[in-house]
Amino acid sequence: MPVYIQSAAQISVQNPLCDDWLTDPVALQAPLQRIREADYRRYLDPIASRRMGKILKRAIATAVTVVEDSGIEQPEAIIVGTGLGCIESTEKFLLAMLREGEALLSPANFINSTHNTISSHIAIHLKCNAYNSTYVHLGISFESALLDAFMQFQLGRIRSALVGAHDEMVPLYFSIMEKAGFWEGKTATETAVSFMLSDTLTERAMAEIREVILLHRPSEERVRQAIEQTSLRLGIPVEKWVIPPTVKPLFGESFTNHAYEVYAAAVKLQRGLLNEHVLLINNYRGMETSLIFLSKC
Amino acid sequence: MTKIYVTGYGIVSALGIGITPTLEALKTQRSGIGPLRWLNTLHSHLPCAEVGYSTEQLREIAGVPKGPVTTRTALMGIIALEEALRASGWSKGNPLPPVLISGTTVGGMENTEAFFLDFIENDSKNEYILAHDCGVCTQMIASHFGKFDTLSTLSTACSSAANAMIMAADMIRTGRTDIAVAGGSECLSKFHLNGFHTLKILDKDPCRPFDATRAGLNLGEGAAYLVLESEASVKARGVTPICLLSGYGNACDAYHQTASSPEGIGAVLSMEKALKDAGLRPRDIDYINAHGTGTPNNDESEGLALMKVFGADNVPPVSSTKSYTGHTTSAAGSVESVISILALQHNFLPVNLHFKYPMKELSFLPVTNDKPIRPLKHVMTNSFGFGGNDTTTLFSKI
């Protein structure tokens, strides 16, 4: 069963919910640049909006955008990848507990602290009882979610899926991670990307997902072997896969920034700015590697 | 559809370390719930189901050398995973199953909460900073054994381990691997205890699932892993499988972040999907290990969902073993899968402890007699998480 990216939406340090970054990119500001927020009033009423952290508002806005763009109102799966989940709520609850003690805590920040808060809020917003899951595996959290969706299609269980990548970064947690040597001079940003996948080739389909592979501490040989085996199975010569330049200079880094690579590749494939077959390789600190194979529709 | 065999299992909970004490506790109706010993909290009056060893003792049991940070969650995971791998015929020095999928939510929170102010002010515990992450927890567990080819981590709150099993099984069904290990691990933390406390869903007494007087849950901790394998791999390796993972389903309640819909929409859907996936009818199910947290909301909602799926007069024997292990949160899916498999293997019904007063909303009573009316062939396990992440798994005799 083919799997197409029907629509994709991003909120990032670039202008939100559009493709302005292609022609009119915003320069990154090191070391931490938070997201350029969209206008969420179009997506959420003020009461709901007040109760939600920024990461949830961004998730709803990108999810609703791909629902509207694709016309798929009830996706048959909602799957999210997030490195740290709702770290702002987690940090607030933790700090209140440590500084003010255990006696007078309120539940709001705890309720919003679990990683799966994001996918469940999307489900509640769309009133969608479908398959729902959340992956939290460092720099390949998003690709884990994408692999899950891809397998659901392969097994014939679903015909559409909403896949998201969401991370937020707050100044305190940024500085703590900095102390542990995490950022290494990279520009830290946040992530909010949603994709609507479906098995139907429509006029607006952006790209076809051909395969998703996750590898733990692979040798160069293991990566080469995985690419060769996939190429053979898909009947596409190895040399046809083009690895596009990274869009990290435009979107920065978070645990799930690789979703911007997929988003940008899909946009470029649709506009004929990339060749027929694209291979996206994410090597996360030598620990986890993902391979995503895309083709033009 | 590719059959998925269970060829190994391992478990750590308040009932003890390993399959043997777990089975003994279930058969003799010994609960692991009691006063806290290790977790330092203001709410020490709340009973919990702690694993009976300090983190240092767990490190010794796991055989993890002192030095690099290894969290309590990872240590329990290592112990349970080693038991599962050995049961499947693996021994040190041999190739590992290529895939490990693990579920957790707290990750390294027990250190983060102990040292967070230190991270900000003193910088003397900075080696714990990056150990906070859920994915790092899976890496810590994996690296104790050697080289897995693929790792990933699920976090769907209290259904994390169940969804990890689904991910691993789907990787077998799609031909990505022949053999995979999946489950979850989660330790108690002040963060979680306080979080659940603010929600006012912790009972001051040992929990009473499906009882009219139930007043909340008791938190637990633990880890459990299953080795899942295709038929071809079982034959090629010449191992004797324990049972089949015959079906599974996942659905979302899409109702509220921390409460279940009154009629248990997500629960109904996940059970129906699992039955359909296994090609079984409701009347084929011989025992249900309920999510059964003991909160007023869950047990009513899940009970009504059971009546809807099975028919009010035909609900199979149901019990919640959270009255033994406490609610092991992210690990519950695999902890209770192992318990369900033990029931299947040894042909008994785990008794629902502390049940006295029937719930007027439900047509059935939980299990109080461990003798099954008919031999167990198919058992069901429910795992429901915050966010309405509902997952059901089915295990069947071969």
XYZ file of C-alpha atoms in Angstrom:
695
model
C 0.000 0.000 0.000
C 1.527 3.371 -0.960
C 1.837 6.061 1.696
C 1.669 9.688 0.589
C 2.301 12.883 2.485
C -0.959 14.664 1.657
C -0.186 17.810 3.574
C 2.355 19.167 5.996
C 2.357 22.183 8.291
C 5.053 23.775 10.404
C 5.418 26.314 13.152
C 9.061 27.159 13.742
C 11.491 30.040 13.945
C 10.442 30.715 10.350
C 7.103 32.332 9.518
C 4.419 29.949 10.766
C 2.078 27.773 8.733
C 3.499 28.781 5.346
C 6.473 28.188 3.041
C 8.014 31.671 3.294
C 11.301 30.099 4.422
C 11.901 28.985 0.818
C 12.199 32.530 -0.473
C 12.380 34.730 2.590
C 14.187 32.901 5.395
C 14.492 34.300 8.910
C 18.021 34.189 10.334
C 18.600 32.008 13.401
C 19.741 33.558 16.665
C 22.003 31.389 18.783
C 22.011 29.880 21.328
C 18.249 29.454 21.913
C 15.548 30.721 19.639
C 11.976 29.986 20.504
C 9.254 29.514 17.949
C 7.585 32.345 16.038
C 4.051 31.689 17.267
C 1.047 31.546 14.972
C -2.262 33.252 15.730
C -4.016 30.522 17.678
C -7.353 32.309 17.968
C -8.389 30.781 14.679
C -7.888 27.284 16.110
C -8.860 27.503 19.769
C -11.423 29.359 21.798
C -9.951 31.610 24.502
C -10.935 29.329 27.412
C -9.352 26.230 25.890
C -6.355 28.293 24.871
C -5.704 29.561 28.401
C -5.526 26.024 29.752
C -2.995 24.877 27.190
C 0.746 25.248 27.116
C 2.354 26.615 23.966
C 3.404 23.167 22.791
C -0.234 22.044 22.817
C -1.453 25.139 20.955
C 1.156 24.604 18.260
C 0.221 20.936 17.981
C -3.471 21.758 17.562
C -2.778 24.524 15.025
C -0.532 22.355 12.822
C -2.866 19.351 13.165
C -5.962 21.363 12.206
C -4.064 22.880 9.275
C -3.200 19.471 7.774
C -6.734 18.240 8.449
C -8.148 21.238 6.555
C -5.587 21.036 3.742
C -6.109 17.309 3.183
C -9.843 17.229 3.811
C -9.282 14.222 6.081
C -11.256 15.175 9.179
C -10.937 11.863 10.987
C -7.454 10.406 10.579
C -7.304 6.670 11.313
C -4.240 7.116 13.496
C -2.695 9.966 15.486
C 0.970 9.406 16.326
C 3.366 11.901 17.872
C 7.107 11.926 18.372
C 8.510 14.146 21.110
C 11.898 14.152 22.783
C 10.958 15.848 26.035
C 7.185 16.137 25.862
C 5.603 19.029 27.720
C 8.819 20.059 29.457
C 7.458 23.472 30.478
C 4.625 21.922 32.530
C 6.982 19.234 33.847
C 9.463 21.875 34.979
C 6.764 23.972 36.642
C 5.402 21.034 38.623
C 8.892 19.888 39.572
C 10.024 23.330 40.706
C 6.851 23.893 42.717
C 7.371 20.527 44.419
C 11.025 21.213 45.196
C 10.729 24.864 46.245
C 7.304 24.989 47.892
C 7.111 21.426 49.145
C 4.694 18.586 48.609
C 1.756 19.964 50.580
C 0.175 22.558 48.330
C 0.629 21.392 44.763
C -2.078 21.841 42.163
C -2.767 19.262 39.477
C -2.837 21.453 36.343
C 0.846 21.201 35.501
C 0.983 17.495 36.332
C -1.968 16.783 34.052
C -0.159 18.441 31.172
C 3.265 16.975 31.959
C 3.021 13.510 30.432
C 4.521 13.054 26.994
C 1.296 11.744 25.488
C -0.625 14.884 26.455
C 0.089 16.164 22.948
C -1.389 13.272 20.952
C -4.350 13.002 23.303
C -5.112 16.722 23.026
C -5.099 16.396 19.254
C -7.479 13.423 19.558
C -9.786 15.302 21.927
C -9.756 18.353 19.630
C -10.570 16.277 16.533
C -12.939 13.991 18.510
C -10.961 11.118 17.071
C -11.082 7.671 18.751
C -8.567 6.122 16.361
C -5.212 4.479 17.090
C -3.134 6.877 19.160
C 0.468 6.632 20.254
C 3.530 8.615 21.346
C 7.254 7.965 20.896
C 9.998 9.473 23.025
C 13.274 8.108 21.727
C 15.712 11.037 21.722
C 16.655 12.299 18.256
C 14.582 9.643 16.473
C 11.320 10.186 18.369
C 9.652 11.575 15.253
C 10.993 8.834 12.996
C 9.710 6.210 15.455
C 6.245 7.739 15.116
C 6.600 7.802 11.332
C 7.688 4.142 11.277
C 4.681 3.176 13.397
C 2.329 4.971 10.989
C 4.072 3.412 7.981
C 3.622 -0.073 9.463
C -0.072 0.547 10.179
C -0.497 1.289 6.455
C 1.570 -1.760 5.473
C -0.603 -3.990 7.644
C -3.721 -2.576 5.986
C -5.134 -1.262 9.265
C -5.430 2.376 8.260
C -5.849 4.565 5.197
C -4.828 7.847 6.804
C -2.641 8.999 9.682
C -1.785 12.267 11.358
C 1.868 12.189 12.406
C 3.378 14.996 14.449
C 6.711 16.104 15.851
C 6.526 18.417 18.842
C 9.120 19.744 21.252
C 9.462 22.869 23.305
C 12.550 24.331 24.938
C 12.397 26.609 27.962
C 15.318 28.787 29.061
C 16.001 26.988 32.359
C 16.003 23.517 30.881
C 18.078 24.797 27.973
C 20.729 26.075 30.390
C 20.701 22.830 32.364
C 21.232 20.815 29.184
C 23.942 23.268 28.210
C 25.756 22.430 31.476
C 25.732 18.788 30.469
C 27.394 19.746 27.190
C 24.354 18.899 25.135
C 24.104 21.773 22.691
C 27.754 21.970 21.576
C 27.248 25.420 20.094
C 24.190 24.386 18.073
C 21.197 26.682 17.933
C 18.468 25.190 20.091
C 14.947 25.653 18.810
C 11.569 24.042 19.234
C 9.544 21.847 16.889
C 5.945 21.833 15.728
C 5.269 19.892 12.532
C 2.222 17.880 11.489
C 1.838 15.607 8.496
C -1.292 14.046 7.098
C -0.509 10.751 5.418
C -2.888 8.753 3.279
C -2.859 5.875 0.822
C -4.571 7.880 -1.924
C -2.683 9.673 -4.672
C -4.379 13.050 -4.965
C -3.426 16.170 -6.877
C -2.082 17.768 -3.758
C 0.005 14.822 -2.549
C 3.505 16.142 -1.801
C 5.687 13.043 -1.679
C 5.528 9.301 -1.240
C 7.112 7.653 1.809
C 8.865 4.506 0.616
C 10.526 3.202 3.761
C 11.514 4.186 7.300
C 14.376 2.424 9.102
C 15.699 2.925 12.638
C 19.203 1.733 13.525
C 20.898 1.759 16.926
C 24.625 2.596 16.870
C 25.013 1.251 13.346
C 28.383 0.824 11.688
C 28.885 2.537 8.325
C 28.617 -0.919 6.808
C 25.227 -1.519 8.480
C 23.877 1.790 7.109
C 25.176 0.954 3.615
C 23.611 -2.496 3.804
C 20.227 -1.069 4.865
C 20.285 1.405 1.942
C 21.274 -1.324 -0.536
C 18.612 -3.757 0.662
C 15.905 -1.092 0.513
C 17.000 0.056 -2.943
C 16.934 -3.523 -4.217
C 13.496 -4.181 -2.769
C 12.064 -0.946 -4.184
C 13.779 -1.455 -7.554
C 15.557 1.888 -7.375
C 19.333 1.949 -7.994
C 21.303 3.112 -4.952
C 22.818 6.043 -6.842
C 19.359 7.489 -7.586
C 18.814 8.466 -3.943
C 19.665 12.115 -3.449
C 20.603 13.329 0.002
C 19.507 16.976 0.142
C 21.391 19.590 2.181
C 20.144 19.857 5.763
C 17.687 22.578 6.703
C 19.119 22.887 10.234
C 20.487 26.380 9.374
C 16.853 27.430 8.846
C 15.034 25.497 11.582
C 17.667 24.846 14.262
C 17.888 21.814 16.487
C 15.692 19.987 18.941
C 15.068 16.312 19.585
C 12.563 16.236 16.744
C 14.047 18.735 14.277
C 14.370 15.960 11.695
C 10.658 16.443 11.022
C 11.606 19.757 9.352
C 13.911 17.825 7.012
C 10.997 15.623 5.941
C 8.717 18.632 5.686
C 11.214 20.620 3.586
C 11.969 17.632 1.341
C 8.249 17.087 0.742
C 7.744 20.767 -0.116
C 10.718 20.699 -2.477
C 9.700 17.424 -4.128
C 6.253 18.843 -4.770
C 7.722 21.961 -6.365
C 10.208 20.038 -8.460
C 13.159 21.464 -6.529
C 14.534 18.006 -5.753
C 15.111 14.968 -7.928
C 12.830 11.992 -7.996
C 14.134 10.040 -5.010
C 15.279 11.478 -1.701
C 17.069 9.801 1.186
C 17.086 11.568 4.554
C 19.651 10.311 7.033
C 19.569 11.419 10.649
C 22.591 10.473 12.702
C 21.728 11.447 16.264
C 25.020 11.719 18.161
C 26.251 8.422 16.818
C 23.630 6.721 18.994
C 20.555 6.443 16.838
C 20.263 6.654 13.084
C 17.172 6.918 10.917
C 16.794 6.461 7.177
C 13.726 7.868 5.439
C 13.213 7.122 1.748
C 10.926 9.513 -0.173
C 9.897 9.667 -3.814
C 8.209 12.246 -5.983
C 4.486 11.604 -6.495
C -1.349 -12.813 9.375
C 2.007 -13.729 10.914
C 1.607 -15.489 14.242
C 3.468 -13.897 17.138
C 4.816 -16.293 19.762
C 5.930 -15.381 23.271
C 9.166 -17.261 23.919
C 10.445 -15.526 27.030
C 9.266 -13.353 29.882
C 10.728 -11.596 32.870
C 9.270 -9.493 35.649
C 10.218 -7.308 38.602
C 7.554 -5.909 40.909
C 6.693 -5.526 44.562
C 5.872 -9.250 44.467
C 9.567 -9.995 43.990
C 12.191 -10.424 41.343
C 11.359 -12.999 38.723
C 8.572 -15.302 37.593
C 8.779 -17.690 40.585
C 7.899 -15.280 43.427
C 5.330 -13.578 41.190
C 3.477 -16.835 40.595
C 3.734 -17.788 44.272
C 2.283 -14.422 45.343
C -0.626 -14.656 42.908
C -1.458 -18.203 43.988
C -1.205 -17.510 47.711
C -2.887 -14.102 47.423
C 0.074 -12.220 48.861
C -0.038 -8.499 48.038
C 3.055 -6.363 47.526
C 1.308 -3.218 48.731
C 2.556 -1.746 51.992
C 4.303 1.195 53.636
C 7.005 3.004 51.648
C 10.587 2.064 52.501
C 12.791 3.811 49.948
C 10.928 6.792 48.524
C 11.393 9.882 50.666
C 8.157 11.838 50.639
C 5.797 13.866 52.778
C 3.045 11.448 51.761
C 4.630 8.403 53.352
C 1.251 7.420 54.843
C 0.076 6.424 51.372
C 0.579 2.701 50.762
C 2.566 1.854 47.636
C 3.902 -1.293 45.998
C 7.643 -0.695 46.099
C 10.126 -3.192 44.755
C 11.750 -4.498 47.937
C 15.320 -3.418 47.232
C 17.211 -0.153 47.348
C 18.616 1.192 44.102
C 22.105 0.089 45.231
C 20.856 -3.421 45.909
C 19.165 -3.502 42.499
C 22.474 -2.470 40.951
C 24.156 -5.459 42.579
C 21.375 -7.850 41.554
C 21.519 -6.541 37.978
C 25.304 -6.907 37.959
C 25.787 -3.336 36.834
C 29.186 -1.948 37.828
C 29.361 1.264 39.842
C 30.321 4.278 37.827
C 28.162 5.419 34.958
C 24.699 6.655 35.947
C 22.117 3.888 35.800
C 18.649 4.851 36.996
C 16.352 2.714 39.155
C 13.994 2.395 36.183
C 16.860 1.123 34.019
C 18.066 -1.301 36.714
C 14.641 -2.896 37.116
C 14.441 -3.040 33.327
C 17.807 -4.773 33.072
C 16.815 -7.427 35.618
C 13.468 -8.163 33.928
C 14.968 -8.115 30.446
C 17.727 -10.534 31.409
C 15.178 -13.002 32.784
C 13.110 -12.710 29.583
C 16.134 -13.188 27.333
C 17.384 -16.205 29.304
C 13.911 -17.791 29.261
C 13.952 -17.497 25.477
C 17.204 -19.445 25.291
C 19.641 -16.534 25.081
C 22.883 -16.567 27.023
C 25.659 -14.008 27.418
C 27.908 -13.718 24.415
C 25.238 -14.821 21.949
C 23.559 -12.488 19.446
C 20.668 -10.490 20.890
C 17.235 -10.216 19.320
C 17.629 -7.300 16.873
C 14.840 -5.122 18.288
C 14.152 -3.705 21.761
C 11.096 -1.499 22.278
C 10.529 -0.171 25.785
C 7.877 1.928 27.457
C 8.441 4.456 30.216
C 7.240 7.856 31.347
C 9.338 8.870 34.336
C 12.681 7.968 32.735
C 15.285 9.300 35.148
C 12.869 11.479 37.143
C 13.895 9.999 40.512
C 17.349 11.541 40.044
C 16.103 14.693 38.336
C 13.816 15.465 41.281
C 16.630 14.767 43.737
C 19.200 16.915 41.924
C 17.251 19.492 39.904
C 18.013 22.396 42.250
C 21.613 21.200 42.259
C 21.616 21.297 38.429
C 20.585 24.942 38.685
C 22.796 26.062 41.560
C 25.699 23.752 42.404
C 26.641 21.731 39.347
C 27.805 18.790 41.461
C 25.411 16.240 39.983
C 25.441 17.237 36.338
C 26.097 13.680 35.173
C 22.418 13.014 35.967
C 21.087 15.759 33.667
C 20.944 13.822 30.429
C 19.891 10.641 32.271
C 16.458 12.259 32.696
C 15.359 11.290 29.212
C 13.043 8.342 28.507
C 15.063 7.297 25.464
C 18.279 7.292 27.490
C 16.593 4.866 29.884
C 16.047 2.414 27.012
C 19.652 2.912 25.913
C 20.909 2.194 29.457
C 18.929 -1.047 29.555
C 20.102 -2.046 26.067
C 23.756 -1.263 26.551
C 23.989 -3.653 29.505
C 23.442 -6.550 27.118
C 25.344 -5.525 24.035
C 24.232 -4.446 20.631
C 20.601 -4.275 19.543
C 20.017 -3.232 15.926
C 16.935 -1.089 16.619
C 15.746 0.656 19.779
C 12.734 2.793 20.406
C 10.737 4.098 23.341
C 6.999 4.456 23.831
C 5.361 6.856 26.219
C 1.597 6.656 26.354
C 1.426 6.955 30.165
C -0.018 3.821 31.761
C -0.348 1.918 28.468
C 3.299 2.521 27.423
C 4.505 -1.066 27.837
C 1.430 -2.475 26.083
C 2.026 -0.182 23.124
C 5.708 -1.145 23.085
C 4.593 -4.767 22.657
C 2.346 -3.709 19.752
C 5.180 -1.833 18.048
C 7.480 -4.851 18.384
C 4.796 -7.270 17.150
C 4.095 -5.034 14.156
C 7.800 -5.031 13.318
C 7.591 -8.843 13.168
C 4.360 -8.800 11.182
C 5.826 -6.409 8.607
C 8.917 -8.582 8.236
C 11.338 -6.074 9.771
C 12.549 -8.622 12.281
C 11.847 -12.198 13.306
C 12.354 -11.654 16.991
C 11.962 -8.651 19.272
C 11.890 -7.828 22.963
C 9.296 -5.425 24.326
C 7.875 -4.224 27.599
C 8.384 -1.404 29.998
C 9.915 -0.201 33.216
C 8.955 2.492 35.689
C 10.105 3.330 39.198
C 8.273 5.272 41.858
C 9.114 8.944 42.056
C 8.018 11.851 44.183
C 6.937 13.534 40.968
C 4.441 10.806 40.129
C 3.273 10.248 43.689
C 2.567 13.960 44.088
C 1.011 14.197 40.660
C -1.442 11.398 41.370
C -1.984 12.850 44.847
C -3.028 16.235 43.420
C -5.557 14.389 41.281
C -6.982 12.926 44.516
C -6.956 9.397 43.150
C -4.639 7.712 45.682
C -6.240 5.514 48.319
C -4.948 5.778 51.921
C -5.692 2.062 52.254
C -4.779 -0.885 50.020
C -6.764 -0.501 46.798
C -10.069 -2.322 46.269
C -10.641 -2.609 42.521
C -14.254 -3.199 41.441
C -15.512 -2.728 44.999
C -18.332 -0.310 45.749
C -16.161 1.276 48.465
C -13.072 1.698 46.254
C -11.371 5.025 46.878
C -8.431 5.184 44.500
C -5.254 3.463 43.427
C -1.903 2.636 45.039
C 1.148 3.430 42.990
C 3.581 0.631 42.275
C 6.803 0.185 40.368
C 8.238 -2.564 38.276
C 9.379 -3.816 34.925
C 8.498 -6.662 32.613
C 9.594 -7.725 29.160
C 8.410 -10.330 26.668
C 10.401 -11.944 23.884
C 8.185 -12.017 20.789
C 9.012 -14.207 17.842
C 7.722 -15.319 14.438
C 6.840 -18.941 13.743
C 9.801 -19.268 11.384
C 12.200 -18.062 14.060
C 10.687 -20.341 16.733
C 11.217 -23.313 14.412
C 14.674 -22.279 13.301
C 15.842 -21.803 16.890
C 14.080 -24.946 18.076
C 12.630 -23.250 21.157
C 9.372 -24.087 22.905
C 7.064 -21.069 22.939
C 5.103 -20.155 26.077
C 1.976 -18.895 24.299
C 0.754 -16.722 21.449
C 0.322 -12.966 21.467
C -2.852 -13.599 19.509
C -4.141 -10.073 19.063
C -4.038 -6.469 20.152
C -5.907 -3.219 19.748
C -5.275 0.436 20.485
C -7.858 3.213 20.547
C -8.210 6.644 22.072
C -10.974 7.619 24.445
C -10.570 11.244 23.258
C -12.549 12.431 26.252
C -10.344 13.975 28.934
C -6.646 14.103 29.770
C -6.967 12.267 33.109
C -10.469 10.785 33.217
C -12.212 8.051 31.251
C -15.450 8.666 29.390
C -18.403 7.443 31.500
C -19.237 4.694 29.005
C -15.617 3.751 28.247
C -15.650 4.444 24.499
C -11.896 3.949 24.089
C -11.945 0.801 26.206
C -14.742 -0.734 24.127
C -12.898 0.071 20.905
C -9.521 -1.287 22.052
C -11.080 -4.577 23.241
C -13.120 -4.945 20.044
C -10.063 -4.250 17.898
C -8.018 -6.842 19.796
C -10.728 -9.495 19.409
C -11.018 -8.747 15.691
C -7.249 -8.845 15.272
C -7.114 -12.270 16.940
C -10.137 -13.569 15.064
C -11.805 -14.418 18.387
C -15.382 -13.960 19.592
C -16.129 -12.400 22.988
C -17.258 -15.795 24.328
C -13.812 -17.267 23.551
C -12.187 -15.181 26.295
C -11.621 -17.110 29.533
C -10.110 -14.436 31.764
C -9.673 -10.678 31.682
C -6.925 -8.928 33.588
C -8.599 -5.535 33.861
C -6.867 -2.194 33.992
C -8.857 -1.955 37.260
C -6.972 0.824 39.000
C -9.401 1.044 41.898
C -10.406 4.637 41.171
C -14.156 5.288 41.163
C -13.929 6.582 37.584
C -11.849 3.832 35.955
C -13.575 0.800 37.379
C -17.050 2.022 36.539
C -16.081 3.102 33.029
C -14.085 -0.088 32.332
C -16.798 -2.270 33.881
C -19.473 -0.747 31.645
C -17.169 -1.192 28.648
C -16.745 -4.887 29.535
C -20.533 -5.284 29.723
C -20.872 -3.639 26.316
C -18.224 -5.807 24.633
C -19.144 -9.128 26.244
C -22.811 -8.619 27.042
C -24.032 -7.824 30.559
C -24.737 -11.490 31.316
C -21.647 -12.925 29.661
C -18.681 -11.057 31.099
C -15.850 -13.600 31.560
C -13.988 -13.830 34.890
C -12.412 -10.390 35.534
C -9.862 -9.334 38.101
C -7.448 -6.500 38.682
C -4.032 -7.587 39.924
C -3.223 -4.000 40.855
C -4.325 -5.169 44.300
C -1.015 -7.138 44.276
C 1.475 -5.041 42.287
C -0.014 -1.600 42.773
C -0.354 0.464 39.623
C 3.012 0.049 37.934
C 2.023 2.859 35.510
C 4.137 2.700 32.332
C 5.175 -0.890 33.096
C 1.622 -2.060 33.856
C 0.961 -3.290 30.313
C 3.825 -5.770 30.356
C 3.669 -6.561 34.111
C 0.015 -7.535 33.751
C 0.653 -9.337 30.464
C 3.148 -11.574 32.288
C 0.578 -12.139 35.061
C -2.085 -13.021 32.477
C 0.299 -15.433 30.780
C 1.010 -17.090 34.156
C -2.742 -17.536 34.659
C -2.991 -19.078 31.185
C 0.007 -21.364 31.705
C -0.944 -22.541 35.190
C -4.691 -22.511 34.614
C -5.843 -20.344 37.509
C -7.720 -17.100 37.971
C -5.822 -14.418 39.912
C -8.122 -13.415 42.771
C -9.115 -9.747 42.966
C -7.954 -8.881 46.502
C -9.943 -6.827 49.043
C -13.265 -7.203 47.238
C -16.313 -7.070 49.548
C -19.122 -4.928 48.206
C -20.498 -5.256 44.656
C -20.735 -2.139 42.503
C -24.380 -1.451 41.766
C -23.514 -0.193 38.279
C -22.061 -3.532 37.147
C -23.639 -6.866 36.264
C -20.581 -8.908 37.251
C -18.376 -9.492 40.286
C -14.588 -9.692 40.157
C -12.834 -13.046 40.617
C -12.884 -14.309 44.216
C -12.273 -18.006 43.483
C -9.085 -18.973 41.696
C -10.510 -22.157 40.139
C -11.580 -21.580 36.545
C -14.873 -23.089 35.329
C -13.188 -24.162 32.084
C -9.533 -24.501 31.138
C -8.033 -21.148 30.159
C -7.301 -20.849 26.437
C -7.529 -17.113 25.740
C -6.818 -14.297 28.189
C -7.171 -10.535 27.758
C -5.210 -7.687 29.367
C -6.369 -4.081 29.416
C -3.983 -1.144 29.811
C -5.428 2.331 29.819
C -3.438 5.516 30.119
C -3.943 9.198 30.794
C -4.942 10.878 27.597
C -7.335 8.017 26.909
C -4.577 5.879 25.394
C -6.328 2.522 25.665
C -4.659 -0.720 24.644
C -5.764 -4.332 24.858
C -3.607 -7.415 24.327
C -4.689 -11.052 23.986
C -2.669 -14.160 24.804
C -3.658 -17.660 23.753
C -2.569 -21.220 24.406
C -0.817 -22.872 21.508
